Amino acid sequence: MVGKVFENGFALDLLPSTDDYHEGVIVENLEITAPMAPEVFGARLRASISEWKRKGKKGVWIKFPLELANLVESAIKEGFRYHHAEPSYLMMTYWIPQSPCMLPANASHRVRVGAIVLNDKREVLVVQEKSGILRGRGLWKIPTGMVDKDEDIEAAATREVKEETGIDTEFKDILLFRQSHKAFFDKSELFFLCILRPLSFDIQKQDLEIEAAQWLSLEEFAAQPFVQQNDLCECITDLCLARANHDYSRFVPVVTPARSIPDKGLQYVYLNAKTLLRGESF
Amino acid sequence: MVGKVFENGFALDLLPSTDDYHEGVIVENLEITAPMAPEVFGARLRASISEWKRKGKKGVWIKFPLELANLVESAIKEGFRYHHAEPSYLMMTYWIPQSPCMLPANASHRVRVGAIVLNDKREVLVVQEKSGILRGRGLWKIPTGMVDKDEDIEAAATREVKEETGIDTEFKDILLFRQSHKAFFDKSELFFLCILRPLSFDIQKQDLEIEAAQWLSLEEFAAQPFVQQNDLCECITDLCLARANHDYSRFVPVVTPARSIPDKGLQYVYLNAKTLLRGESF
């Protein structure tokens, strides 16, 4: 939508916008319109808000690329607030109606994986990290790391193991997951503990982040004071032992074509292994 | 850390910063220092970067509250990029070394819940929504919604059911979860499908978002064309039936005191019910 309104006798272009599925509008590609002084942008924004209000629109989204940071203050003056940001852009929102704001919140969680790589000798692949809160404490821990943008949980687990230790692995399943809050600034975290089978055994540690890496018996891993003082670590070793005895049923990923969302390709659904083994659904 | 450096013969206060656990620095509470013109901020930032570099610091975090949006452009000029934003502030980062940036990425996922509320007659609680991509298509769907900031998955599931239908429920377990990408702008989504037991039966639908709500037999729910064309919906009904027959083992939440992180209170760990029933660990 591009239109004009008149303010003080001058023709003012409305901001280019598209409608969304929730009775709102999205302003994008501002950088390809002519450069604007902050005052001009402010006037166009005010005029556009009036027009959107007249049409009964609710939420307004404006995407500011890095090079238009000079317009952000004008948007704040018109009542806009930050919604989310990525390295190259800032998304701001405004709720037009008097009713409570119904705009969806920003991404709230980061997702982290831990990788338990168990070999046939019941040894677990462990590392010591060079930085972070655990450095210099001699603690042997499993490889862990953040799930990258657009990365599947199982891909993240195999990637982290390969990066930190050089070991190739095959993803088996998810043993457990944990939700915790205020994990990273104001954000929450979902931590997925994965089981992987090693496909190679010769450790080549990464120098940047990793101080040392080795295969350690599950018993020695469990005997570390840090592990014994930490519920989750204790739980990990208990579950590892349960799994080694084949009596723990767990979540496994199933690839499903995203039929209802044709452009989104494949998706992973995690569900209980026992259902699969019975050959039900999927 | 607050210090002074000299630029062109003038004493220049360094920006106040604290060290983090990863050889980096965090600049916060800029709003409580004296107001600064963007040029003064730019000069102080340049001087501070030189000083941090001299000390071998790596990542720099600066938090800009809404009222300091006028300083954002200066930070971009010095090489800073957006990291994340919440309604009232924008976090920017800069990586000092020549090596690849090791700063953790922004929160990457939003978390959504779906709530299957099954009564003793094998009827499922369903709603029709007023807005969104499914509106006006006559589809009966289960209550779904976003997990709020700092909210536990199980709390989100019971809250959404209560908000949309007025029904009180008790959370039972997580049936499955799905990870999908590009679900919301550039962000990914984790969708947790939860099973709840109804504690009340008289539906009081919410008017703002919900067109209609009712109890529907599992068979009628499953017979809807939309459900049959959608892998996840199909899977939901299959798993519901499996669960109704008590032969699906699932993830249940266990509360564990976060002993290793004393100020974080309780955490939920989700693990397989069978392990619990055997009385292992926890």
Coordinates of C-alpha atoms in Angstrom, one line a residue, chain B residues 64-236:
Chain B
F64 CA 21.0 1.1 25.2
P65 CA 17.7 1.9 27.0
L66 CA 15.0 3.4 24.9
E67 CA 15.9 7.0 25.9
L68 CA 19.4 6.6 24.6
A69 CA 18.4 5.7 21.0
N70 CA 20.2 8.8 19.9
L71 CA 23.5 7.1 20.6
V72 CA 22.9 4.0 18.5
E73 CA 24.1 5.5 15.2
S74 CA 27.5 6.4 16.9
A75 CA 28.0 2.9 18.0
I76 CA 27.2 1.6 14.5
K77 CA 29.9 4.0 13.2
E78 CA 32.4 2.4 15.6
G79 CA 31.6 -1.1 14.2
F80 CA 28.9 -2.2 16.7
R81 CA 26.0 -4.4 15.4
Y82 CA 22.6 -5.2 16.9
H83 CA 22.6 -8.3 19.1
H84 CA 19.0 -8.4 20.6
A85 CA 16.3 -6.1 21.7
E86 CA 13.4 -6.1 24.2
P87 CA 10.6 -3.5 24.3
S88 CA 12.7 -1.1 26.4
Y89 CA 16.3 -1.7 25.4
L90 CA 18.6 -2.5 22.5
M91 CA 21.8 -4.6 23.1
M92 CA 24.7 -4.0 20.7
T93 CA 28.0 -5.9 20.5
Y94 CA 31.5 -5.6 19.1
W95 CA 34.2 -8.2 18.7
I96 CA 37.6 -6.7 19.3
P97 CA 40.1 -9.4 18.1
Q98 CA 40.9 -10.3 14.5
S99 CA 39.7 -13.9 15.2
P100 CA 36.2 -15.0 14.3
C101 CA 33.5 -13.6 16.6
M102 CA 32.7 -16.1 19.5
L103 CA 29.9 -14.1 21.0
P104 CA 26.8 -16.2 21.7
A105 CA 23.9 -15.6 19.3
N106 CA 20.6 -14.0 20.1
A107 CA 17.7 -16.1 21.4
S108 CA 16.8 -18.1 18.3
H109 CA 13.5 -19.8 19.2
R110 CA 10.0 -19.0 20.3
V111 CA 8.3 -21.7 22.3
R112 CA 4.7 -22.6 21.6
V113 CA 2.4 -25.1 23.3
G114 CA -0.6 -27.1 22.1
A115 CA -3.0 -28.4 24.8
I116 CA -4.9 -31.7 24.3
V117 CA -7.6 -31.7 27.0
L118 CA -9.2 -35.2 27.0
N119 CA -12.3 -35.9 29.1
D120 CA -13.5 -39.4 30.2
K121 CA -15.8 -39.6 27.2
R122 CA -12.8 -39.5 24.9
E123 CA -13.8 -36.0 23.8
V124 CA -11.2 -33.3 23.1
L125 CA -11.5 -29.6 24.0
V126 CA -11.5 -27.7 20.7
V127 CA -11.8 -24.0 19.6
Q128 CA -12.2 -21.9 16.5
E129 CA -10.0 -18.8 16.3
K130 CA -11.1 -15.3 15.3
S131 CA -7.9 -14.3 13.6
G132 CA -4.8 -15.9 12.1
I133 CA -4.3 -18.0 9.0
L134 CA -7.0 -20.6 10.1
R135 CA -9.8 -18.2 10.7
G136 CA -13.1 -18.6 9.0
R137 CA -12.3 -22.1 7.8
G138 CA -14.6 -23.8 10.3
L139 CA -11.6 -25.8 11.6
W140 CA -11.8 -27.1 15.2
K141 CA -8.3 -27.0 16.7
I142 CA -6.8 -27.6 20.1
P143 CA -6.0 -24.5 22.2
T144 CA -2.4 -23.3 21.4
G145 CA -0.4 -20.3 22.4
M146 CA 3.0 -18.8 23.0
V147 CA 5.0 -19.5 26.2
D148 CA 5.4 -16.2 27.9
K149 CA 8.7 -14.7 29.1
D150 CA 10.0 -16.8 32.1
E151 CA 7.0 -19.2 31.9
D152 CA 7.3 -22.9 32.3
I153 CA 5.9 -25.1 29.5
E154 CA 3.3 -26.7 31.7
A155 CA 2.2 -23.4 33.1
A156 CA 1.7 -22.0 29.6
A157 CA -0.4 -25.0 28.6
T158 CA -2.8 -24.7 31.5
R159 CA -2.9 -20.9 31.2
E160 CA -3.8 -21.0 27.5
V161 CA -6.6 -23.5 28.1
K162 CA -8.0 -21.4 30.9
E163 CA -7.8 -18.2 28.9
E164 CA -9.4 -19.6 25.7
T165 CA -12.1 -21.8 27.2
G166 CA -12.4 -21.1 30.9
I167 CA -11.6 -24.8 31.6
D168 CA -9.4 -25.6 34.6
T169 CA -6.9 -28.4 33.9
E170 CA -4.1 -30.4 35.5
F171 CA -1.0 -30.8 33.4
K172 CA -0.1 -34.5 32.7
D173 CA 2.8 -34.7 30.3
I174 CA 4.4 -33.8 26.9
L175 CA 3.3 -36.1 24.1
L176 CA 5.8 -34.8 21.5
F177 CA 7.6 -31.7 20.4
R178 CA 8.5 -30.3 17.0
Q179 CA 11.2 -28.0 15.9
S180 CA 10.6 -25.8 12.8
H181 CA 12.5 -23.0 11.2
K182 CA 11.5 -19.6 9.8
A183 CA 8.4 -19.8 11.9
F184 CA 8.3 -16.2 12.9
F185 CA 10.4 -13.7 10.8
D186 CA 13.8 -15.3 10.9
K187 CA 13.2 -17.3 14.1
S188 CA 12.7 -20.9 14.8
E189 CA 10.0 -22.5 16.9
L190 CA 9.7 -25.4 19.3
F191 CA 6.2 -26.6 19.6
F192 CA 5.3 -28.8 22.6
L193 CA 2.2 -30.8 22.5
C194 CA 0.9 -31.4 26.0
I195 CA -1.7 -33.6 27.5
L196 CA -4.0 -32.2 30.3
R197 CA -6.8 -33.6 32.4
P198 CA -9.9 -31.4 32.7
L199 CA -10.8 -30.3 36.3
S200 CA -13.9 -28.4 35.1
F201 CA -16.3 -28.9 32.2
D202 CA -18.4 -25.8 31.7
I203 CA -16.9 -23.9 28.7
Q204 CA -16.7 -20.1 29.0
K205 CA -15.0 -19.0 25.8
Q206 CA -12.9 -15.9 25.6
D207 CA -14.4 -13.3 23.2
L208 CA -11.3 -11.5 22.0
E209 CA -9.6 -14.3 20.1
I210 CA -12.1 -17.3 20.2
E211 CA -15.0 -17.7 17.8
A212 CA -16.4 -20.9 19.3
A213 CA -15.3 -23.7 21.7
Q214 CA -16.7 -27.1 22.4
W215 CA -16.0 -30.8 23.4
L216 CA -15.6 -32.9 20.3
S217 CA -15.2 -36.6 20.0
L218 CA -11.6 -37.7 19.1
E219 CA -13.1 -39.4 16.0
E220 CA -14.8 -36.2 14.7
F221 CA -11.7 -34.2 15.4
A222 CA -9.6 -36.7 13.4
A223 CA -12.1 -36.8 10.5
Q224 CA -11.7 -33.1 9.7
P225 CA -10.1 -32.6 6.2
F226 CA -7.5 -30.2 7.6
V227 CA -6.4 -32.8 10.2
Q228 CA -6.1 -35.5 7.6
Q229 CA -4.0 -33.4 5.3
N230 CA -1.6 -32.4 8.2
D231 CA 1.0 -34.8 9.4
L232 CA 1.2 -33.3 12.8
C233 CA -2.5 -33.3 13.4
E234 CA -2.7 -36.9 12.2
C235 CA 0.1 -37.8 14.6
I236 CA -1.7 -36.0 17.4

